[in-house]
């Protein structure tokens, strides 16, 4: 029975650390993916702007071509995450953070309680039974 409580606490602490690590990795992955998408869109917008400037300078093409390009850019921009979806992601991350803080507090309380029980058992091992 001497190591029993500690044998229980070890896996719980490991689980908490794994969940925290997983949450951090998920957040990093999602934020990185969104950043890459935004960089790609900004690069596309830059290319379209450069093409338009070149087109005006040379006077080639037609208004119809430009209209098609604009429709393509608007369609591509319409498929990007919105401010609201980023806000939802931030709220979700905050909820996960709160859950982890609550879990950490619970594990800390359980650890303290287990230590007290273990100390009591060690102090009273001769008088029990």
mmCIF file of N, CA and C in Angstrom:
data_model
loop_
_atom_site.group_PDB
_atom_site.id
_atom_site.type_symbol
_atom_site.label_atom_id
_atom_site.label_comp_id
_atom_site.label_asym_id
_atom_site.label_seq_id
_atom_site.Cartn_x
_atom_site.Cartn_y
_atom_site.Cartn_z
ATOM 1 N N UNK A 1 0.836 -1.202 0.000
ATOM 2 C CA UNK A 1 0.000 0.000 0.000
ATOM 3 C C UNK A 1 0.866 1.244 0.000
ATOM 4 N N UNK A 2 2.180 1.070 0.331
ATOM 5 C CA UNK A 2 3.016 2.254 0.500
ATOM 6 C C UNK A 2 3.126 3.065 -0.774
ATOM 7 N N UNK A 3 3.319 2.519 -1.921
ATOM 8 C CA UNK A 3 3.468 3.267 -3.160
ATOM 9 C C UNK A 3 2.156 3.405 -3.918
ATOM 10 N N UNK A 4 1.068 2.867 -3.408
ATOM 11 C CA UNK A 4 -0.191 2.815 -4.146
ATOM 12 C C UNK A 4 -0.731 4.176 -4.545
ATOM 13 N N UNK A 5 -0.723 5.108 -3.647
ATOM 14 C CA UNK A 5 -1.257 6.442 -3.943
ATOM 15 C C UNK A 5 -0.361 7.144 -4.952
ATOM 16 N N UNK A 6 0.934 7.015 -4.762
ATOM 17 C CA UNK A 6 1.865 7.641 -5.707
ATOM 18 C C UNK A 6 1.762 6.983 -7.077
ATOM 19 N N UNK A 7 1.496 5.676 -7.100
ATOM 20 C CA UNK A 7 1.309 4.998 -8.382
ATOM 21 C C UNK A 7 0.079 5.532 -9.104
ATOM 22 N N UNK A 8 -0.907 6.013 -8.377
ATOM 23 C CA UNK A 8 -2.106 6.594 -8.976
ATOM 24 C C UNK A 8 -1.859 8.026 -9.439
ATOM 25 N N UNK A 9 -1.138 8.807 -8.658
ATOM 26 C CA UNK A 9 -0.910 10.222 -8.965
ATOM 27 C C UNK A 9 -0.037 10.388 -10.200
ATOM 28 N N UNK A 10 0.972 9.537 -10.358
ATOM 29 C CA UNK A 10 1.896 9.636 -11.499
ATOM 30 C C UNK A 10 1.166 9.631 -12.837
ATOM 31 N N UNK A 11 0.315 8.641 -13.102
ATOM 32 C CA UNK A 11 -0.392 8.625 -14.387
ATOM 33 C C UNK A 11 -1.345 9.808 -14.553
ATOM 34 N N UNK A 12 -1.955 10.265 -13.468
ATOM 35 C CA UNK A 12 -2.860 11.411 -13.564
ATOM 36 C C UNK A 12 -2.077 12.655 -13.972
ATOM 37 N N UNK A 13 -0.939 12.875 -13.356
ATOM 38 C CA UNK A 13 -0.109 14.025 -13.707
ATOM 39 C C UNK A 13 0.364 13.891 -15.147
ATOM 40 N N UNK A 14 0.759 12.706 -15.547
ATOM 41 C CA UNK A 14 1.191 12.467 -16.932
ATOM 42 C C UNK A 14 0.047 12.751 -17.896
ATOM 43 N N UNK A 15 -1.174 12.334 -17.552
ATOM 44 C CA UNK A 15 -2.332 12.592 -18.400
ATOM 45 C C UNK A 15 -2.597 14.081 -18.526
ATOM 46 N N UNK A 16 -2.525 14.800 -17.428
ATOM 47 C CA UNK A 16 -2.747 16.253 -17.455
ATOM 48 C C UNK A 16 -1.703 16.923 -18.340
ATOM 49 N N UNK A 17 -0.456 16.513 -18.198
ATOM 50 C CA UNK A 17 0.603 17.103 -19.012
ATOM 51 C C UNK A 17 0.408 16.766 -20.489
ATOM 52 N N UNK A 18 -0.037 15.563 -20.784
ATOM 53 C CA UNK A 18 -0.269 15.164 -22.180
ATOM 54 C C UNK A 18 -1.416 15.966 -22.780
ATOM 55 N N UNK A 19 -2.490 16.156 -22.019
ATOM 56 C CA UNK A 19 -3.628 16.946 -22.507
ATOM 57 C C UNK A 19 -3.194 18.391 -22.750
ATOM 58 N N UNK A 20 -2.417 18.947 -21.851
ATOM 59 C CA UNK A 20 -1.933 20.319 -22.030
ATOM 60 C C UNK A 20 -1.044 20.418 -23.255
ATOM 61 N N UNK A 21 -0.193 19.459 -23.437
ATOM 62 C CA UNK A 21 0.693 19.450 -24.607
ATOM 63 C C UNK A 21 -0.115 19.321 -25.889
ATOM 64 N N UNK A 22 -1.109 18.444 -25.888
ATOM 65 C CA UNK A 22 -1.950 18.258 -27.066
ATOM 66 C C UNK A 22 -2.725 19.527 -27.392
ATOM 67 N N UNK A 23 -3.260 20.180 -26.387
ATOM 68 C CA UNK A 23 -4.003 21.418 -26.615
ATOM 69 C C UNK A 23 -3.080 22.493 -27.187
ATOM 70 N N UNK A 24 -1.880 22.598 -26.651
ATOM 71 C CA UNK A 24 -0.929 23.581 -27.170
ATOM 72 C C UNK A 24 -0.539 23.273 -28.602
ATOM 73 N N UNK A 25 -0.326 22.006 -28.904
ATOM 74 C CA UNK A 25 0.032 21.613 -30.270
ATOM 75 C C UNK A 25 -1.110 21.898 -31.235
ATOM 76 N N UNK A 26 -2.335 21.608 -30.815
ATOM 77 C CA UNK A 26 -3.494 21.860 -31.673
ATOM 78 C C UNK A 26 -3.631 23.350 -31.957
ATOM 79 N N UNK A 27 -3.486 24.147 -30.932
ATOM 80 C CA UNK A 27 -3.594 25.600 -31.126
ATOM 81 C C UNK A 27 -2.506 26.088 -32.072
ATOM 82 N N UNK A 28 -1.272 25.622 -31.877
ATOM 83 C CA UNK A 28 -0.159 26.035 -32.738
ATOM 84 C C UNK A 28 -0.411 25.616 -34.177
ATOM 85 N N UNK A 29 -0.907 24.398 -34.363
ATOM 86 C CA UNK A 29 -1.173 23.906 -35.715
ATOM 87 C C UNK A 29 -2.247 24.747 -36.398
ATOM 88 N N UNK A 30 -3.346 25.001 -35.692
ATOM 89 C CA UNK A 30 -4.455 25.766 -36.272
ATOM 90 C C UNK A 30 -4.013 27.189 -36.588
ATOM 91 N N UNK A 31 -3.308 27.819 -35.648
ATOM 92 C CA UNK A 31 -2.858 29.197 -35.885
ATOM 93 C C UNK A 31 -1.878 29.245 -37.057
ATOM 94 N N UNK A 32 -0.975 28.268 -37.151
ATOM 95 C CA UNK A 32 -0.013 28.230 -38.254
ATOM 96 C C UNK A 32 -0.703 28.015 -39.588
ATOM 97 N N UNK A 33 -1.700 27.133 -39.616
ATOM 98 C CA UNK A 33 -2.423 26.864 -40.863
ATOM 99 C C UNK A 33 -3.163 28.110 -41.330
ATOM 100 N N UNK A 34 -3.795 28.817 -40.430
ATOM 101 C CA UNK A 34 -4.519 30.041 -40.798
ATOM 102 C C UNK A 34 -3.548 31.106 -41.288
ATOM 103 N N UNK A 35 -2.402 31.201 -40.655
ATOM 104 C CA UNK A 35 -1.401 32.187 -41.063
ATOM 105 C C UNK A 35 -0.918 31.875 -42.475
ATOM 106 N N UNK A 36 -0.685 30.594 -42.764
ATOM 107 C CA UNK A 36 -0.240 30.205 -44.101
ATOM 108 C C UNK A 36 -1.313 30.528 -45.140
ATOM 109 N N UNK A 37 -2.573 30.270 -44.807
ATOM 110 C CA UNK A 37 -3.663 30.586 -45.728
ATOM 111 C C UNK A 37 -3.714 32.084 -46.012
ATOM 112 N N UNK A 38 -3.589 32.877 -44.963
ATOM 113 C CA UNK A 38 -3.630 34.330 -45.145
ATOM 114 C C UNK A 38 -2.439 34.811 -45.966
ATOM 115 N N UNK A 39 -1.261 34.251 -45.751
ATOM 116 C CA UNK A 39 -0.087 34.621 -46.546
ATOM 117 C C UNK A 39 -0.305 34.279 -48.008
ATOM 118 N N UNK A 40 -0.892 33.107 -48.263
ATOM 119 C CA UNK A 40 -1.159 32.703 -49.644
ATOM 120 C C UNK A 40 -2.163 33.640 -50.305
ATOM 121 N N UNK A 41 -3.197 34.012 -49.584
ATOM 122 C CA UNK A 41 -4.198 34.941 -50.132
ATOM 123 C C UNK A 41 -3.567 36.307 -50.379
ATOM 124 N N UNK A 42 -2.776 36.774 -49.433
ATOM 125 C CA UNK A 42 -2.116 38.066 -49.629
ATOM 126 C C UNK A 42 -1.189 38.032 -50.836
ATOM 127 N N UNK A 43 -0.519 36.907 -51.045
ATOM 128 C CA UNK A 43 0.356 36.770 -52.214
ATOM 129 C C UNK A 43 -0.474 36.798 -53.499
ATOM 130 N N UNK A 44 -1.631 36.114 -53.482
ATOM 131 C CA UNK A 44 -2.509 36.127 -54.660
ATOM 132 C C UNK A 44 -3.035 37.525 -54.936
ATOM 133 N N UNK A 45 -3.437 38.212 -53.892
ATOM 134 C CA UNK A 45 -3.925 39.585 -54.063
ATOM 135 C C UNK A 45 -2.826 40.459 -54.632
ATOM 136 N N UNK A 46 -1.623 40.305 -54.123
ATOM 137 C CA UNK A 46 -0.485 41.090 -54.622
ATOM 138 C C UNK A 46 -0.250 40.826 -56.103
ATOM 139 N N UNK A 47 -0.332 39.531 -56.490
ATOM 140 C CA UNK A 47 -0.143 39.205 -57.913
ATOM 141 C C UNK A 47 -1.217 39.847 -58.775
ATOM 142 N N UNK A 48 -2.463 39.792 -58.326
ATOM 143 C CA UNK A 48 -3.561 40.400 -59.087
ATOM 144 C C UNK A 48 -3.359 41.907 -59.184
ATOM 145 N N UNK A 49 -2.960 42.538 -58.093
ATOM 146 C CA UNK A 49 -2.709 43.979 -58.127
ATOM 147 C C UNK A 49 -1.586 44.318 -59.101
ATOM 148 N N UNK A 50 -0.515 43.512 -59.081
ATOM 149 C CA UNK A 50 0.596 43.743 -60.009
ATOM 150 C C UNK A 50 0.154 43.551 -61.452
ATOM 151 N N UNK A 51 -0.635 42.506 -61.690
ATOM 152 C CA UNK A 51 -1.134 42.272 -63.046
ATOM 153 C C UNK A 51 -2.012 43.428 -63.526
ATOM 154 N N UNK A 52 -2.842 43.929 -62.651
ATOM 155 C CA UNK A 52 -3.719 45.041 -63.015
ATOM 156 C C UNK A 52 -2.905 46.287 -63.344
ATOM 157 N N UNK A 53 -1.902 46.576 -62.537
ATOM 158 C CA UNK A 53 -1.054 47.739 -62.803
ATOM 159 C C UNK A 53 -0.346 47.585 -64.144
ATOM 160 N N UNK A 54 0.150 46.391 -64.419
ATOM 161 C CA UNK A 54 0.808 46.132 -65.698
ATOM 162 C C UNK A 54 -0.180 46.278 -66.846
ATOM 163 N N UNK A 55 -1.381 45.768 -66.638
ATOM 164 C CA UNK A 55 -2.422 45.855 -67.663
ATOM 165 C C UNK A 55 -2.762 47.313 -67.982
ATOM 166 N N UNK A 56 -2.916 48.105 -66.970
ATOM 167 C CA UNK A 56 -3.221 49.522 -67.190
ATOM 168 C C UNK A 56 -2.063 50.209 -67.918
ATOM 169 N N UNK A 57 -0.866 49.876 -67.515
ATOM 170 C CA UNK A 57 0.318 50.499 -68.089
ATOM 171 C C UNK A 57 0.436 50.169 -69.582
ATOM 172 N N UNK A 58 0.204 48.948 -69.929
ATOM 173 C CA UNK A 58 0.347 48.543 -71.322
ATOM 174 C C UNK A 58 -0.928 48.757 -72.121
ATOM 175 N N UNK A 59 -2.048 48.889 -71.457
ATOM 176 C CA UNK A 59 -3.311 49.134 -72.155
ATOM 177 C C UNK A 59 -3.855 47.921 -72.881
ATOM 178 N N UNK A 60 -3.460 46.726 -72.446
ATOM 179 C CA UNK A 60 -3.926 45.515 -73.115
ATOM 180 C C UNK A 60 -5.123 44.917 -72.385
ATOM 181 N N UNK A 61 -5.778 44.012 -73.060
ATOM 182 C CA UNK A 61 -6.863 43.271 -72.432
ATOM 183 C C UNK A 61 -8.171 44.020 -72.479
ATOM 184 N N UNK A 62 -9.116 43.503 -71.794
ATOM 185 C CA UNK A 62 -10.447 44.100 -71.811
ATOM 186 C C UNK A 62 -11.011 44.192 -70.406
ATOM 187 N N UNK A 63 -12.071 44.944 -70.320
ATOM 188 C CA UNK A 63 -12.748 45.073 -69.029
ATOM 189 C C UNK A 63 -13.332 43.730 -68.603
ATOM 190 N N UNK A 64 -13.729 42.948 -69.557
ATOM 191 C CA UNK A 64 -14.295 41.630 -69.257
ATOM 192 C C UNK A 64 -13.257 40.745 -68.565
ATOM 193 N N UNK A 65 -12.025 40.757 -69.035
ATOM 194 C CA UNK A 65 -10.947 39.984 -68.414
ATOM 195 C C UNK A 65 -10.726 40.413 -66.968
ATOM 196 N N UNK A 66 -10.691 41.710 -66.773
ATOM 197 C CA UNK A 66 -10.491 42.234 -65.413
ATOM 198 C C UNK A 66 -11.649 41.849 -64.496
ATOM 199 N N UNK A 67 -12.858 41.896 -65.054
ATOM 200 C CA UNK A 67 -14.030 41.526 -64.261
ATOM 201 C C UNK A 67 -13.916 40.060 -63.832
ATOM 202 N N UNK A 68 -13.480 39.187 -64.725
ATOM 203 C CA UNK A 68 -13.308 37.770 -64.383
ATOM 204 C C UNK A 68 -12.251 37.587 -63.301
ATOM 205 N N UNK A 69 -11.175 38.340 -63.389
ATOM 206 C CA UNK A 69 -10.125 38.253 -62.365
ATOM 207 C C UNK A 69 -10.666 38.691 -61.010
ATOM 208 N N UNK A 70 -11.415 39.769 -61.023
ATOM 209 C CA UNK A 70 -11.982 40.271 -59.770
ATOM 210 C C UNK A 70 -12.950 39.261 -59.169
ATOM 211 N N UNK A 71 -13.767 38.648 -59.998
ATOM 212 C CA UNK A 71 -14.707 37.631 -59.511
ATOM 213 C C UNK A 71 -13.925 36.471 -58.894
ATOM 214 N N UNK A 72 -12.812 36.091 -59.508
ATOM 215 C CA UNK A 72 -11.983 35.004 -58.970
ATOM 216 C C UNK A 72 -11.425 35.377 -57.600
ATOM 217 N N UNK A 73 -10.903 36.591 -57.472
ATOM 218 C CA UNK A 73 -10.360 37.044 -56.187
ATOM 219 C C UNK A 73 -11.458 37.090 -55.133
ATOM 220 N N UNK A 74 -12.616 37.627 -55.476
ATOM 221 C CA UNK A 74 -13.716 37.703 -54.513
ATOM 222 C C UNK A 74 -14.162 36.301 -54.087
ATOM 223 N N UNK A 75 -14.205 35.377 -55.049
ATOM 224 C CA UNK A 75 -14.589 34.002 -54.714
ATOM 225 C C UNK A 75 -13.556 33.382 -53.762
ATOM 226 N N UNK A 76 -12.273 33.594 -54.066
ATOM 227 C CA UNK A 76 -11.218 33.058 -53.196
ATOM 228 C C UNK A 76 -11.289 33.682 -51.800
ATOM 229 N N UNK A 77 -11.514 34.972 -51.735
ATOM 230 C CA UNK A 77 -11.612 35.638 -50.433
ATOM 231 C C UNK A 77 -12.847 35.177 -49.662
ATOM 232 N N UNK A 78 -13.908 34.866 -50.381
ATOM 233 C CA UNK A 78 -15.133 34.399 -49.733
ATOM 234 C C UNK A 78 -14.975 33.052 -49.063
ATOM 235 N N UNK A 79 -13.975 32.293 -49.466
ATOM 236 C CA UNK A 79 -13.757 30.970 -48.886
ATOM 237 C C UNK A 79 -12.816 31.006 -47.686
ATOM 238 N N UNK A 80 -12.269 32.155 -47.387
ATOM 239 C CA UNK A 80 -11.343 32.270 -46.261
ATOM 240 C C UNK A 80 -12.098 32.362 -44.939
ATOM 241 N N UNK A 81 -11.418 32.022 -43.852
ATOM 242 C CA UNK A 81 -12.055 32.157 -42.533
ATOM 243 C C UNK A 81 -12.408 33.619 -42.269
ATOM 244 N N UNK A 82 -13.497 33.804 -41.586
ATOM 245 C CA UNK A 82 -13.952 35.161 -41.273
ATOM 246 C C UNK A 82 -13.451 35.583 -39.895
ATOM 247 N N UNK A 83 -13.691 36.844 -39.598
ATOM 248 C CA UNK A 83 -13.343 37.368 -38.279
ATOM 249 C C UNK A 83 -14.103 36.591 -37.203
ATOM 250 N N UNK A 84 -15.346 36.237 -37.500
ATOM 251 C CA UNK A 84 -16.147 35.486 -36.530
ATOM 252 C C UNK A 84 -15.578 34.089 -36.284
ATOM 253 N N UNK A 85 -15.086 33.434 -37.352
ATOM 254 C CA UNK A 85 -14.534 32.092 -37.148
ATOM 255 C C UNK A 85 -13.243 32.158 -36.330
ATOM 256 N N UNK A 86 -12.435 33.196 -36.534
ATOM 257 C CA UNK A 86 -11.250 33.362 -35.700
ATOM 258 C C UNK A 86 -11.653 33.652 -34.250
ATOM 259 N N UNK A 87 -12.713 34.421 -34.080
ATOM 260 C CA UNK A 87 -13.193 34.720 -32.731
ATOM 261 C C UNK A 87 -13.679 33.433 -32.050
ATOM 262 N N UNK A 88 -14.399 32.591 -32.793
ATOM 263 C CA UNK A 88 -14.848 31.318 -32.237
ATOM 264 C C UNK A 88 -13.660 30.448 -31.835
ATOM 265 N N UNK A 89 -12.619 30.460 -32.650
ATOM 266 C CA UNK A 89 -11.403 29.701 -32.329
ATOM 267 C C UNK A 89 -10.768 30.225 -31.040
ATOM 268 N N UNK A 90 -10.713 31.542 -30.903
ATOM 269 C CA UNK A 90 -10.139 32.132 -29.689
ATOM 270 C C UNK A 90 -10.971 31.753 -28.460
ATOM 271 N N UNK A 91 -12.294 31.795 -28.592
ATOM 272 C CA UNK A 91 -13.160 31.418 -27.465
ATOM 273 C C UNK A 91 -12.987 29.944 -27.105
ATOM 274 N N UNK A 92 -12.911 29.120 -28.117
ATOM 275 C CA UNK A 92 -12.717 27.692 -27.880
ATOM 276 C C UNK A 92 -11.392 27.427 -27.172
ATOM 277 N N UNK A 93 -10.358 28.121 -27.598
ATOM 278 C CA UNK A 93 -9.046 27.981 -26.963
ATOM 279 C C UNK A 93 -9.103 28.453 -25.509
ATOM 280 N N UNK A 94 -9.820 29.534 -25.269
ATOM 281 C CA UNK A 94 -9.953 30.040 -23.905
ATOM 282 C C UNK A 94 -10.700 29.033 -23.025
ATOM 283 N N UNK A 95 -11.720 28.385 -23.606
ATOM 284 C CA UNK A 95 -12.451 27.366 -22.830
ATOM 285 C C UNK A 95 -11.534 26.195 -22.487
ATOM 286 N N UNK A 96 -10.735 25.782 -23.443
ATOM 287 C CA UNK A 96 -9.801 24.683 -23.186
ATOM 288 C C UNK A 96 -8.811 25.084 -22.103
ATOM 289 N N UNK A 97 -8.324 26.308 -22.176
ATOM 290 C CA UNK A 97 -7.384 26.799 -21.167
ATOM 291 C C UNK A 97 -8.036 26.788 -19.777
ATOM 292 N N UNK A 98 -9.283 27.229 -19.703
ATOM 293 C CA UNK A 98 -9.995 27.214 -18.425
ATOM 294 C C UNK A 98 -10.189 25.806 -17.904
ATOM 295 N N UNK A 99 -10.543 24.883 -18.806
ATOM 296 C CA UNK A 99 -10.704 23.486 -18.402
ATOM 297 C C UNK A 99 -9.397 22.928 -17.851
ATOM 298 N N UNK A 100 -8.294 23.262 -18.521
ATOM 299 C CA UNK A 100 -6.996 22.764 -18.060
ATOM 300 C C UNK A 100 -6.620 23.356 -16.708
ATOM 301 N N UNK A 101 -6.939 24.632 -16.494
ATOM 302 C CA UNK A 101 -6.654 25.242 -15.192
ATOM 303 C C UNK A 101 -7.479 24.567 -14.095
ATOM 304 N N UNK A 102 -8.748 24.294 -14.402
ATOM 305 C CA UNK A 102 -9.596 23.608 -13.427
ATOM 306 C C UNK A 102 -9.099 22.210 -13.138
ATOM 307 N N UNK A 103 -8.686 21.521 -14.170
ATOM 308 C CA UNK A 103 -8.150 20.175 -13.994
ATOM 309 C C UNK A 103 -6.864 20.207 -13.187
ATOM 310 N N UNK A 104 -6.037 21.195 -13.440
ATOM 311 C CA UNK A 104 -4.788 21.338 -12.697
ATOM 312 C C UNK A 104 -5.071 21.575 -11.212
ATOM 313 N N UNK A 105 -6.040 22.432 -10.932
ATOM 314 C CA UNK A 105 -6.392 22.697 -9.536
ATOM 315 C C UNK A 105 -6.932 21.432 -8.868
ATOM 316 N N UNK A 106 -7.739 20.693 -9.582
ATOM 317 C CA UNK A 106 -8.307 19.457 -9.043
ATOM 318 C C UNK A 106 -7.215 18.432 -8.765
ATOM 319 N N UNK A 107 -6.284 18.303 -9.686
ATOM 320 C CA UNK A 107 -5.187 17.357 -9.488
ATOM 321 C C UNK A 107 -4.328 17.802 -8.311
ATOM 322 N N UNK A 108 -4.091 19.104 -8.204
ATOM 323 C CA UNK A 108 -3.310 19.611 -7.073
ATOM 324 C C UNK A 108 -3.988 19.310 -5.743
ATOM 325 N N UNK A 109 -5.292 19.482 -5.695
ATOM 326 C CA UNK A 109 -6.024 19.183 -4.455
ATOM 327 C C UNK A 109 -5.989 17.689 -4.150
ATOM 328 N N UNK A 110 -6.137 16.884 -5.185
ATOM 329 C CA UNK A 110 -6.078 15.433 -4.981
ATOM 330 C C UNK A 110 -4.695 15.007 -4.505
ATOM 331 N N UNK A 111 -3.666 15.607 -5.060
ATOM 332 C CA UNK A 111 -2.304 15.284 -4.655
ATOM 333 C C UNK A 111 -2.074 15.655 -3.188
ATOM 334 N N UNK A 112 -2.536 16.836 -2.804
ATOM 335 C CA UNK A 112 -2.367 17.266 -1.412
ATOM 336 C C UNK A 112 -3.121 16.326 -0.466
ATOM 337 N N UNK A 113 -4.324 15.956 -0.843
ATOM 338 C CA UNK A 113 -5.114 15.050 -0.022
ATOM 339 C C UNK A 113 -4.431 13.688 0.083
ATOM 340 N N UNK A 114 -3.921 13.209 -1.029
ATOM 341 C CA UNK A 114 -3.237 11.917 -1.029
ATOM 342 C C UNK A 114 -1.998 11.957 -0.151
ATOM 343 N N UNK A 115 -1.283 13.056 -0.189
ATOM 344 C CA UNK A 115 -0.092 13.192 0.653
ATOM 345 C C UNK A 115 -0.467 13.156 2.133
ATOM 346 N N UNK A 116 -1.559 13.836 2.476
ATOM 347 C CA UNK A 116 -1.990 13.825 3.878
ATOM 348 C C UNK A 116 -2.369 12.414 4.329
ATOM 349 N N UNK A 117 -3.087 11.709 3.474
ATOM 350 C CA UNK A 117 -3.488 10.345 3.814
ATOM 351 C C UNK A 117 -2.248 9.463 3.947
ATOM 352 N N UNK A 118 -1.315 9.612 3.034
ATOM 353 C CA UNK A 118 -0.099 8.805 3.080
ATOM 354 C C UNK A 118 0.710 9.109 4.347
ATOM 355 N N UNK A 119 0.828 10.385 4.699
ATOM 356 C CA UNK A 119 1.553 10.751 5.920
ATOM 357 C C UNK A 119 0.858 10.165 7.150
ATOM 358 N N UNK A 120 -0.456 10.242 7.166
ATOM 359 C CA UNK A 120 -1.197 9.698 8.303
ATOM 360 C C UNK A 120 -0.975 8.192 8.407
ATOM 361 N N UNK A 121 -1.023 7.524 7.261
ATOM 362 C CA UNK A 121 -0.820 6.078 7.264
ATOM 363 C C UNK A 121 0.584 5.721 7.738
ATOM 364 N N UNK A 122 1.584 6.495 7.278
ATOM 365 C CA UNK A 122 2.957 6.222 7.694
ATOM 366 C C UNK A 122 3.151 6.480 9.193
ATOM 367 N N UNK A 123 2.511 7.519 9.715
ATOM 368 C CA UNK A 123 2.648 7.854 11.130
ATOM 369 C C UNK A 123 1.900 6.839 12.017
ATOM 370 N N UNK A 124 0.805 6.297 11.519
ATOM 371 C CA UNK A 124 -0.027 5.428 12.335
ATOM 372 C C UNK A 124 0.053 3.956 11.906
ATOM 373 N N UNK A 125 1.089 3.558 11.225
ATOM 374 C CA UNK A 125 1.143 2.187 10.730
ATOM 375 C C UNK A 125 1.237 1.165 11.863
ATOM 376 N N UNK A 126 1.853 1.526 12.964
ATOM 377 C CA UNK A 126 1.964 0.584 14.082
ATOM 378 C C UNK A 126 0.679 0.478 14.870
ATOM 379 N N UNK A 127 -0.160 1.526 14.855
ATOM 380 C CA UNK A 127 -1.357 1.513 15.696
ATOM 381 C C UNK A 127 -2.599 1.043 14.942
ATOM 382 N N UNK A 128 -2.492 0.829 13.652
ATOM 383 C CA UNK A 128 -3.647 0.391 12.871
ATOM 384 C C UNK A 128 -3.632 -1.124 12.781
ATOM 385 N N UNK A 129 -4.769 -1.739 12.944
ATOM 386 C CA UNK A 129 -4.914 -3.187 12.733
ATOM 387 C C UNK A 129 -4.550 -3.900 13.941
#
